[in-house]
C-alpha cells in the first residue's frame, strides 16, 4: 500500500506500522517503548503523529499504515507535544547532565565518575553513550528542561547477573514484553499512579519468580535501568567477535564484546540466548584458570614447562600402547581437537577414542525445520534451553512425556505425566497401541495398553488423546534421558513411522558422534584400562565409580581449563585454551559452525588440537604436521560432510526398519516392585536420592561453577520432596534441612513437588557431600597430597540412601 | 416456575406474575416497602427494617414487607412506603430506625397519615414508567408531583425503588422482557435500526451512538462475538449504575439480551466492581431467575438465539472501566488500556469482535424496543436524544439520583429539582462528569446538559455525576482534589498521564502553598494540554479537564493565590491568616495555651495578639477561643494588615 510521510511517498506491506513506514521513508520518528522484536506498546507517547482525517495525535508505533494515508511527523503542535512529553520523562530521571552548563568538561574524569554507586546524571551512568533516552533528547532537540525533578528515590534491586535501578526506568515495558514473549513472564507492571513500576509478583526476588536469567530484558532496556553487573564498569567494546556458545548443543550464535584483551560480555548475535550463553563466559577470565602444565612429583602436582610435561606424557604413553589405553574426550572440544585426539588414540596409541556425551547412536540430529508432530521426553529446559524455546514455538504440535511440570509440559498440546521412572513403560504402551491398530485398547502382556499407562499414573483420556498426535512424530530425547528411555523412544519412533532425534549435551557432541568416537559409560562394564588421557571432561565429579577407577590407573593425563576433581587425580595436567581463545569448528544440526578466537590463550594454555598435534609429532608419527587450525579443519571437513549427508538422507524417511519382535516390548506394570524396592519411607530415614541436571551447573560444572552467579543459583537449588514425605517430616517449601548419607551431609532448602515419587528426593545439579564429622580427618587431603590418588571427597550421586532432618530454628 | 420455551410460555408466566403483583396491592394485609439499596442501607435502612418488623410483631399485625431499590430521593433516606388495605401506597421519608416504631403505630396501628414525612403516594399497579404515571387525585399528592420528581422522565430508572429486585415476577408484571420479545420478532438489523432511530448514545461517558457501534460489531468478521456490560462505575460521585443494578437488575439483563441479539453475540459478561457486593448478589440472583424463566440460556423463547451471561468481579481500579483495560482485566491480565485501532468491535476480548456497553445504556433498551425508537428520540435536544440519569450531590438541598431529558439546563436541575443551594447561598459552580469532567461556573447555569453544550464548555456529561459547589469551596483545592484522584488511578502505562499529572499536581500544590509564580499558570496549562493530547486512553485525556476549566472560568482565583497570596475561600491555610479582635478579646489565654508554635502573646486579662511570623496557620486558636468571646477570625491573605490592636501593642 502507498502512503505519504511528510509528503514523501512510501510503499509498504499491510501490517506495517506508520512508524516503520516512516523509517522506510527515511524519517526517524522518536520513540522509546517501541522495539523491532516486540509487539507495539504505545506507552511512551513520543512517536505521536498527525494523520489527515484522523482526530488527535495517534502513536505511530501502534497505528497500522493504510492505503493513501497522509502522515505528518513534524508539525509545530507535534514538536511542542513531543518536547513536553520528553521533558516529563526527564523530570523523573536522574539526568542533571542534560541541564549542565559545563557539559562535556567533565570528560577527563568521566571514567571514574561512572564508578559512583548511584547514577545521578548521564556521565555517571553505565549506559552513557548507548542510552536511547540520550539519543531521543538529541533527536527531539531538547536543550533544557524546566519541570521540577519529581523522581522518587527507589532502592536498587540486585539479582544474579544484573541489577535493576528503578530510578532509571522509563516504564517503557520492553522488559515486561520480552519476558512474556520468552515465556517466564517473571516481571510485570505493578502499582498505579506515580508509584507504578516494574516488579515481580509480590516483589519477590527474581530467583523465586520463574526468571530464567536469559538476560533478554537487559538487552532490550533502552536505559541503564537494567544493567549487567559484570560489564558495568568495563567500558565500551573495542571489538566484537561472532562465535558459537560453548555450552549446550543448541549452538546459539553469540557476540563476544572484547576490550583490552578481555571478554567484557557476551551479547546475542542472531539467536536469543539462555543464561549460559548470555552470562556464562566469565569463566574465561577466572583467576583459577590453569596457566601452566602441572606434573606430579613426589606425589604432588607442581607447575612445570610444556617441554617437560609433554615429555613426561610421551615417555609414559609410549610404554603403554595398546587396548589398555583409552582417550576420553568430550564434545566441549572443537572438531579439530576431536579429530586429532582420535588419530592420536587410534593410530599412535593403538587404543580407542571415547566420548562420554554422545547422543543415542540410532538418532539423527535435531532440525529446526521439522514440520510434523513432536513428542518430547525429559526436560530440555534443564539441559538445552534454546532447544526448549524452539520446541515451545511449535506449541500445538507438541506432546510431552515427563513427570515434571516443565514449561514444555504446560505449553504442550498433550502432556502425559507418568510417575517418575515410568516414562519408558508409557512409551512401550503407546508403541503397542500404535502397532496393534487397536488404539488404547490394544492388548499387551500385562493388560490393555491404556491400563498399563494408567498404572503408571497417566490418565486414560490423555493417553487416548496422545495417540492421534503421534503419526510420523519426531521424538526428541535430550541428554537427561536414561538409555532405557531412549531405547523405548526408538521403538516408538519406528512404530509411529517417525524418527528419533537426540540432542547432545555439549556444543560439539554431534561432532564427536560424526567423527565416530565411541560411547563411554562408567556404569557400564567398561574395558579394562590401565592408562588414560582425559580431555575436556571432569568425569570424576559426577560418577563415584569414575573417581575410584581413575585413581587406580597407572598413568593419567588430564587436559582441561581448571584443576578439576579429575585433574587433581592426574599425573600430568595440561592447560587448555577456552572457546574464546581458539579458532576452529563445531558441528551443529545445521552444519559446521566456526568458533572464532576473540582473545589470546590464558597464560601458557594452548588450544587442544595443538597439544594433540605436538604430542603426535613427539611420538614420531606422521599425520600431525599442522600449522594452523584451518589446516586441521580442511583435513576433517570431507569426513564430516559425508556423515552429514548420510544423516540428512535419513531425515524424514520415517520408519528405519521392520518391527522389533514383541518380546522386547514386554510391558512392566508399575505395581511391580522393581522401583519400590529402592525407595523408602521418610520416617524410617530411608529415602532414595536422585540427581537431576540443572542448567546452572551445566555438565560437570567445570565452567559454570566458575561463574559466580551461576554457582550461586546452582548452590541454591532446592531439594525436591514429595508433599506427603515432607509433611511426615514436618517440612514445607522454603524450610532448611540436613540431607545425610553414608558419604556425608549437605544443608539444603526444601521444595515440595509431585515431580518426585514418594520415598524419593531429587537434588538437581552437581554437589559434593560434606564429610561426616567422624571421617573429617581424611577430608582435607584433597589436592595432590595423597599418594594413593584416592579423592578425599564424595560426589552426590543418584541412587544412594539418604536421611532428611529438618533444621531447627537456630540453624542446626 | 415453569421454564418458558416460547412466547406463549412467557406470557403464561407473566400472567401469573401479574396476578401476584396485583395481589400485593389488593390484599388484606398491609404492605411495607423499604428502600434497601446501598444508599438506603448506609442511611440505616436495615435498622429501619428491623425496627419496623419488630414493631409490627409487637403489635401482632401481619404485614407484607418488601425490599425495594433506590427511588432516588437520597436526601430523604431511609424511605419506607406503607400501604393499608384499600388505601394508596404512601411514601415516607426520613424513616429512621428511631422514627420507625412511631410510624408503625401511627400509620398501621391507627390508620393515620404522618403528614410531616409524607413524600407522596405511589399508584404502582398501573405505572410502567414515569412518562405515564397517573397523577393522584387522592388527598395525598402523588410522588410524581413532588418537586424533585415532577421534572423527571424515568426510563432507565423506571422500576428502581418500585419493585423487588430479587423477584423476576415483579419485573415481568411491569412489562418486563417484552422488549426482548419485540427484538426477537425483528431481524438483527431491524433491532439496530430501531436503536439508531432512538438516537441513543453511550451513557458510559464517551457518548458514542449505540446503534452505530453495534453495526460495526455485527459486521466484523469473527466466529464468536462477545457482549460486555460495563458496570465498573469507579468515579467518585457516580452511583447511577449501582442504583440500576441494585434496584432493577433485569432491565440490564434484558438490555444485554437485546444487544447480543442485535450484534450476534453468544456470550455476555457483566464486569462489575467488587466494591458493589449487593449489586453482584442481586445480579447473580436475577441471572439465575432469568435462566429459570427461560429468557436466558439456549434457544431463548424458541427463537434459536442463545446467550449466557457471566459476572466478572472488577479488579478495583478506576482505569478498569476503560473498555480496553476492562477486557484485559477479564482476560486475567493487568487492567491496562491499549491503543486503538484495532477497535473492540473488530478485535476485543480474546481477539474476538466485542461490543461493550454501559449499564444505563442497556437499561434503556427494553423501553426503546417496546415503545419504538422515535418515542425515545422525542425526548432530548439537538444530537443528544433521550434521557440521562444524573447523580446530584454537593451543596444542594435535595441530593439524589434523577433522570431527566437531555437538554435540561443546570438551573432547572439545581434549583427546580435540587431545591437550590443549602442555606440559600450562591452557587459557585457545578462539576459535571466527575474527575474527568469540568467545572461550569455559577454564572453559566443556563447551559443545557447535553453532550455538545457541555463539551463546548470544556466539560463532559460523562457518567452523569453533578457536584454542586458553594462559595466556600476553593477552586485550587477542587482542581487539586480531582487531579490527585486521577493521578493515583493512572495505570502508569503512558508518560503524560503518569508523570504529567504528577507535575500538574506539584504546581497546584505550590499554588496552594503560596510558592508559585504567575508563569506556573502557563506551565500548568502547557502540561494540561500535553496530557490531554498525548495520553493513550480516556483517563489521561480527560484528567486535565478540571484544571483546564477552572483555569478558564476561575483564573482570577488562581491569580489571587499566586499574586496576593490569598485564598478567598479560606481553604488553603497557608494563604490565610488569623487575627485577634482586641475589642472582643478578654485575655482569657485559652488561645495562647492551644497554640503549638507559641505565636500568641499577651498578658492575662488584656488583649492578646498573634505573631504572624511564628503562626503555623493550624487554626487551633480559632477553636480554642471560647464561643462567648469569638475574638479570633480567619481571613484571606498571608499577611494580615496591621490591626489597631497591633499598633497599640507596638507602641
Ligand atoms: C478512565 C475511564 C473510566 C471509565 N469508566 C467507565 C465506567 O465505570 N462505566 C462505564 O460504563 N464506562 C466507563 N468508561 C467508558 C468506557 O470506556 C466505554 O466508553 C463505555 O463502557 C462504552 O459503553 P457505552 O457506549 O454504552 O457508553 C470509562 C472510560 C474511561 C476512559
Ligand atoms: S527496566 Fe528498562 S526495559 Fe524495563 S520498563 Fe524500565 S526502561 Fe523499559
Ligand atoms: S541454549 Fe545452549 S547454545 Fe544456546 S545460549 Fe544456552 S547453552 Fe548456549
Ligand atoms: S492515559 Fe493514563 S490510564 Fe490511560 S493508558 Fe495512559 S497512563 Fe494508563
Ligand atoms: S514508541 Fe510509540 S508510544 Fe512509545
GROMACS .gro file of N, CA, C and O in nm, chain A residues 462-526:
model
  260
  462UNK      N    1  -0.597  -3.880   2.853
  462UNK     CA    2  -0.476  -3.820   2.797
  462UNK      C    3  -0.404  -3.919   2.708
  462UNK      O    4  -0.352  -3.884   2.602
  463UNK      N    5  -0.402  -4.041   2.754
  463UNK     CA    6  -0.337  -4.145   2.676
  463UNK      C    7  -0.402  -4.155   2.538
  463UNK      O    8  -0.336  -4.157   2.435
  464UNK      N    9  -0.534  -4.155   2.541
  464UNK     CA   10  -0.607  -4.166   2.414
  464UNK      C   11  -0.583  -4.044   2.325
  464UNK      O   12  -0.566  -4.055   2.205
  465UNK      N   13  -0.583  -3.927   2.388
  465UNK     CA   14  -0.570  -3.808   2.304
  465UNK      C   15  -0.428  -3.796   2.248
  465UNK      O   16  -0.407  -3.728   2.148
  466UNK      N   17  -0.332  -3.862   2.310
  466UNK     CA   18  -0.194  -3.853   2.259
  466UNK      C   19  -0.179  -3.936   2.131
  466UNK      O   20  -0.101  -3.900   2.042
  467UNK      N   21  -0.254  -4.046   2.121
  467UNK     CA   22  -0.231  -4.140   2.011
  467UNK      C   23  -0.239  -4.076   1.872
  467UNK      O   24  -0.147  -4.091   1.792
  468UNK      N   25  -0.345  -4.000   1.844
  468UNK     CA   26  -0.352  -3.944   1.708
  468UNK      C   27  -0.243  -3.840   1.681
  468UNK      O   28  -0.220  -3.804   1.566
  469UNK      N   29  -0.178  -3.793   1.788
  469UNK     CA   30  -0.076  -3.690   1.769
  469UNK      C   31   0.060  -3.750   1.736
  469UNK      O   32   0.158  -3.679   1.723
  470UNK      N   33   0.065  -3.884   1.726
  470UNK     CA   34   0.196  -3.946   1.715
  470UNK      C   35   0.233  -3.990   1.574
  470UNK      O   36   0.348  -4.023   1.548
  471UNK      N   37   0.137  -3.990   1.481
  471UNK     CA   38   0.167  -4.040   1.346
  471UNK      C   39   0.281  -3.961   1.283
  471UNK      O   40   0.272  -3.840   1.267
  472UNK      N   41   0.387  -4.030   1.251
  472UNK     CA   42   0.500  -3.963   1.186
  472UNK      C   43   0.574  -3.868   1.278
  472UNK      O   44   0.642  -3.777   1.231
  473UNK      N   45   0.560  -3.890   1.409
  473UNK     CA   46   0.615  -3.793   1.503
  473UNK      C   47   0.767  -3.800   1.511
  473UNK      O   48   0.828  -3.903   1.487
  474UNK      N   49   0.819  -3.687   1.547
  474UNK     CA   50   0.961  -3.676   1.573
  474UNK      C   51   0.978  -3.684   1.724
  474UNK      O   52   0.917  -3.606   1.797
  475UNK      N   53   1.052  -3.782   1.772
  475UNK     CA   54   1.069  -3.798   1.917
  475UNK      C   55   1.199  -3.733   1.960
  475UNK      O   56   1.305  -3.768   1.911
  476UNK      N   57   1.189  -3.638   2.051
  476UNK     CA   58   1.309  -3.565   2.092
  476UNK      C   59   1.353  -3.612   2.230
  476UNK      O   60   1.277  -3.605   2.326
  477UNK      N   61   1.475  -3.663   2.237
  477UNK     CA   62   1.529  -3.707   2.366
  477UNK      C   63   1.653  -3.625   2.396
  477UNK      O   64   1.745  -3.618   2.315
  478UNK      N   65   1.655  -3.562   2.510
  478UNK     CA   66   1.769  -3.481   2.549
  478UNK      C   67   1.870  -3.564   2.626
  478UNK      O   68   1.847  -3.682   2.654
  479UNK      N   69   1.980  -3.502   2.664
  479UNK     CA   70   2.084  -3.575   2.735
  479UNK      C   71   2.041  -3.622   2.874
  479UNK      O   72   2.111  -3.701   2.936
  480UNK      N   73   1.927  -3.573   2.922
  480UNK     CA   74   1.884  -3.618   3.055
  480UNK      C   75   1.804  -3.747   3.049
  480UNK      O   76   1.761  -3.797   3.152
  481UNK      N   77   1.784  -3.802   2.930
  481UNK     CA   78   1.705  -3.925   2.921
  481UNK      C   79   1.795  -4.046   2.942
  481UNK      O   80   1.896  -4.062   2.873
  482UNK      N   81   1.759  -4.134   3.034
  482UNK     CA   82   1.840  -4.254   3.057
  482UNK      C   83   1.831  -4.347   2.936
  482UNK      O   84   1.735  -4.342   2.860
  483UNK      N   85   1.931  -4.435   2.918
  483UNK     CA   86   1.937  -4.520   2.798
  483UNK      C   87   1.812  -4.602   2.775
  483UNK      O   88   1.765  -4.614   2.662
  484UNK      N   89   1.753  -4.656   2.882
  484UNK     CA   90   1.635  -4.741   2.857
  484UNK      C   91   1.520  -4.659   2.800
  484UNK      O   92   1.441  -4.707   2.720
  485UNK      N   93   1.514  -4.531   2.837
  485UNK     CA   94   1.410  -4.446   2.784
  485UNK      C   95   1.436  -4.416   2.636
  485UNK      O   96   1.345  -4.416   2.553
  486UNK      N   97   1.562  -4.393   2.604
  486UNK     CA   98   1.598  -4.365   2.464
  486UNK      C   99   1.565  -4.487   2.378
  486UNK      O  100   1.512  -4.475   2.268
  487UNK      N  101   1.593  -4.607   2.434
  487UNK     CA  102   1.562  -4.728   2.356
  487UNK      C  103   1.411  -4.741   2.333
  487UNK      O  104   1.365  -4.773   2.224
  488UNK      N  105   1.334  -4.712   2.438
  488UNK     CA  106   1.189  -4.719   2.423
  488UNK      C  107   1.141  -4.616   2.321
  488UNK      O  108   1.052  -4.643   2.240
  489UNK      N  109   1.204  -4.501   2.323
  489UNK     CA  110   1.166  -4.396   2.228
  489UNK      C  111   1.196  -4.440   2.085
  489UNK      O  112   1.120  -4.410   1.993
  490UNK      N  113   1.306  -4.508   2.071
  490UNK     CA  114   1.345  -4.554   1.938
  490UNK      C  115   1.240  -4.650   1.882
  490UNK      O  116   1.199  -4.641   1.767
  491UNK      N  117   1.192  -4.740   1.968
  491UNK     CA  118   1.090  -4.835   1.922
  491UNK      C  119   0.959  -4.763   1.889
  491UNK      O  120   0.894  -4.793   1.791
  492UNK      N  121   0.926  -4.664   1.973
  492UNK     CA  122   0.803  -4.589   1.947
  492UNK      C  123   0.815  -4.512   1.815
  492UNK      O  124   0.720  -4.508   1.735
  493UNK      N  125   0.932  -4.455   1.793
  493UNK     CA  126   0.951  -4.379   1.669
  493UNK      C  127   0.927  -4.470   1.549
  493UNK      O  128   0.862  -4.432   1.452
  494UNK      N  129   0.977  -4.590   1.559
  494UNK     CA  130   0.961  -4.683   1.448
  494UNK      C  131   0.813  -4.717   1.429
  494UNK      O  132   0.761  -4.717   1.318
  495UNK      N  133   0.744  -4.743   1.541
  495UNK     CA  134   0.603  -4.780   1.531
  495UNK      C  135   0.519  -4.664   1.476
  495UNK      O  136   0.418  -4.686   1.410
  496UNK      N  137   0.561  -4.544   1.505
  496UNK     CA  138   0.482  -4.428   1.463
  496UNK      C  139   0.520  -4.382   1.324
  496UNK      O  140   0.463  -4.287   1.273
  497UNK      N  141   0.620  -4.450   1.265
  497UNK     CA  142   0.664  -4.408   1.133
  497UNK      C  143   0.735  -4.274   1.139
  497UNK      O  144   0.738  -4.199   1.042
  498UNK      N  145   0.791  -4.243   1.255
  498UNK     CA  146   0.862  -4.117   1.271
  498UNK      C  147   1.009  -4.141   1.293
  498UNK      O  148   1.064  -4.242   1.248
  499UNK      N  149   1.073  -4.051   1.360
  499UNK     CA  150   1.215  -4.070   1.382
  499UNK      C  151   1.256  -4.024   1.521
  499UNK      O  152   1.187  -3.945   1.585
  500UNK      N  153   1.368  -4.077   1.565
  500UNK     CA  154   1.421  -4.038   1.695
  500UNK      C  155   1.527  -3.932   1.673
  500UNK      O  156   1.618  -3.948   1.593
  501UNK      N  157   1.510  -3.826   1.744
  501UNK     CA  158   1.604  -3.716   1.732
  501UNK      C  159   1.666  -3.696   1.867
  501UNK      O  160   1.596  -3.694   1.968
  502UNK      N  161   1.798  -3.688   1.873
  502UNK     CA  162   1.860  -3.673   2.003
  502UNK      C  163   1.936  -3.543   2.007
  502UNK      O  164   2.001  -3.503   1.911
  503UNK      N  165   1.925  -3.476   2.119
  503UNK     CA  166   2.003  -3.355   2.138
  503UNK      C  167   2.123  -3.392   2.223
  503UNK      O  168   2.108  -3.455   2.327
  504UNK      N  169   2.239  -3.356   2.176
  504UNK     CA  170   2.360  -3.387   2.253
  504UNK      C  171   2.372  -3.296   2.372
  504UNK      O  172   2.300  -3.196   2.383
  505UNK      N  173   2.465  -3.332   2.460
  505UNK     CA  174   2.481  -3.248   2.578
  505UNK      C  175   2.563  -3.124   2.548
  505UNK      O  176   2.523  -3.013   2.581
  506UNK      N  177   2.677  -3.143   2.483
  506UNK     CA  178   2.769  -3.032   2.467
  506UNK      C  179   2.763  -2.972   2.327
  506UNK      O  180   2.706  -3.030   2.235
  507UNK      N  181   2.828  -2.856   2.313
  507UNK     CA  182   2.818  -2.782   2.189
  507UNK      C  183   2.866  -2.863   2.070
  507UNK      O  184   2.822  -2.840   1.958
  508UNK      N  185   2.957  -2.958   2.094
  508UNK     CA  186   3.004  -3.036   1.980
  508UNK      C  187   2.986  -3.186   2.000
  508UNK      O  188   3.061  -3.266   1.946
  509UNK      N  189   2.888  -3.225   2.079
  509UNK     CA  190   2.861  -3.369   2.097
  509UNK      C  191   2.830  -3.431   1.962
  509UNK      O  192   2.865  -3.547   1.936
  510UNK      N  193   2.767  -3.354   1.878
  510UNK     CA  194   2.733  -3.404   1.746
  510UNK      C  195   2.859  -3.430   1.665
  510UNK      O  196   2.870  -3.530   1.593
  511UNK      N  197   2.957  -3.341   1.678
  511UNK     CA  198   3.085  -3.360   1.611
  511UNK      C  199   3.151  -3.488   1.657
  511UNK      O  200   3.205  -3.566   1.578
  512UNK      N  201   3.143  -3.512   1.787
  512UNK     CA  202   3.203  -3.634   1.842
  512UNK      C  203   3.136  -3.756   1.782
  512UNK      O  204   3.202  -3.856   1.749
  513UNK      N  205   3.002  -3.749   1.767
  513UNK     CA  206   2.932  -3.862   1.707
  513UNK      C  207   2.969  -3.876   1.560
  513UNK      O  208   2.995  -3.986   1.511
  514UNK      N  209   2.977  -3.763   1.491
  514UNK     CA  210   3.006  -3.768   1.348
  514UNK      C  211   3.146  -3.822   1.323
  514UNK      O  212   3.171  -3.887   1.221
  515UNK      N  213   3.236  -3.794   1.415
  515UNK     CA  214   3.374  -3.840   1.396
  515UNK      C  215   3.392  -3.982   1.446
  515UNK      O  216   3.504  -4.033   1.454
  516UNK      N  217   3.283  -4.046   1.485
  516UNK     CA  218   3.287  -4.187   1.516
  516UNK      C  219   3.350  -4.221   1.649
  516UNK      O  220   3.402  -4.331   1.669
  517UNK      N  221   3.351  -4.129   1.742
  517UNK     CA  222   3.401  -4.163   1.874
  517UNK      C  223   3.306  -4.264   1.938
  517UNK      O  224   3.188  -4.269   1.906
  518UNK      N  225   3.360  -4.345   2.028
  518UNK     CA  226   3.276  -4.450   2.086
  518UNK      C  227   3.219  -4.404   2.219
  518UNK      O  228   3.281  -4.325   2.290
  519UNK      N  229   3.100  -4.454   2.252
  519UNK     CA  230   3.038  -4.408   2.377
  519UNK      C  231   3.115  -4.459   2.499
  519UNK      O  232   3.164  -4.572   2.500
  520UNK      N  233   3.124  -4.377   2.597
  520UNK     CA  234   3.190  -4.416   2.722
  520UNK      C  235   3.090  -4.403   2.835
  520UNK      O  236   3.025  -4.302   2.849
  521UNK      N  237   3.078  -4.507   2.914
  521UNK     CA  238   2.984  -4.502   3.025
  521UNK      C  239   3.047  -4.572   3.143
  521UNK      O  240   3.080  -4.690   3.137
  522UNK      N  241   3.068  -4.499   3.251
  522UNK     CA  242   3.138  -4.557   3.367
  522UNK      C  243   3.058  -4.667   3.433
  522UNK      O  244   3.114  -4.761   3.488
  523UNK      N  245   2.926  -4.657   3.427
  523UNK     CA  246   2.848  -4.757   3.499
  523UNK      C  247   2.838  -4.887   3.419
  523UNK      O  248   2.813  -4.992   3.475
  524UNK      N  249   2.858  -4.875   3.285
  524UNK     CA  250   2.858  -5.000   3.207
  524UNK      C  251   2.990  -5.073   3.233
  524UNK      O  252   3.090  -5.010   3.265
  525UNK      N  253   2.988  -5.204   3.220
  525UNK     CA  254   3.115  -5.277   3.236
  525UNK      C  255   3.210  -5.232   3.126
  525UNK      O  256   3.191  -5.259   3.009
  526UNK      N  257   3.309  -5.156   3.163
  526UNK     CA  258   3.395  -5.096   3.062
  526UNK      C  259   3.519  -5.182   3.041
  526UNK      O  260   3.554  -5.263   3.126
   0.00000   0.00000   0.00000
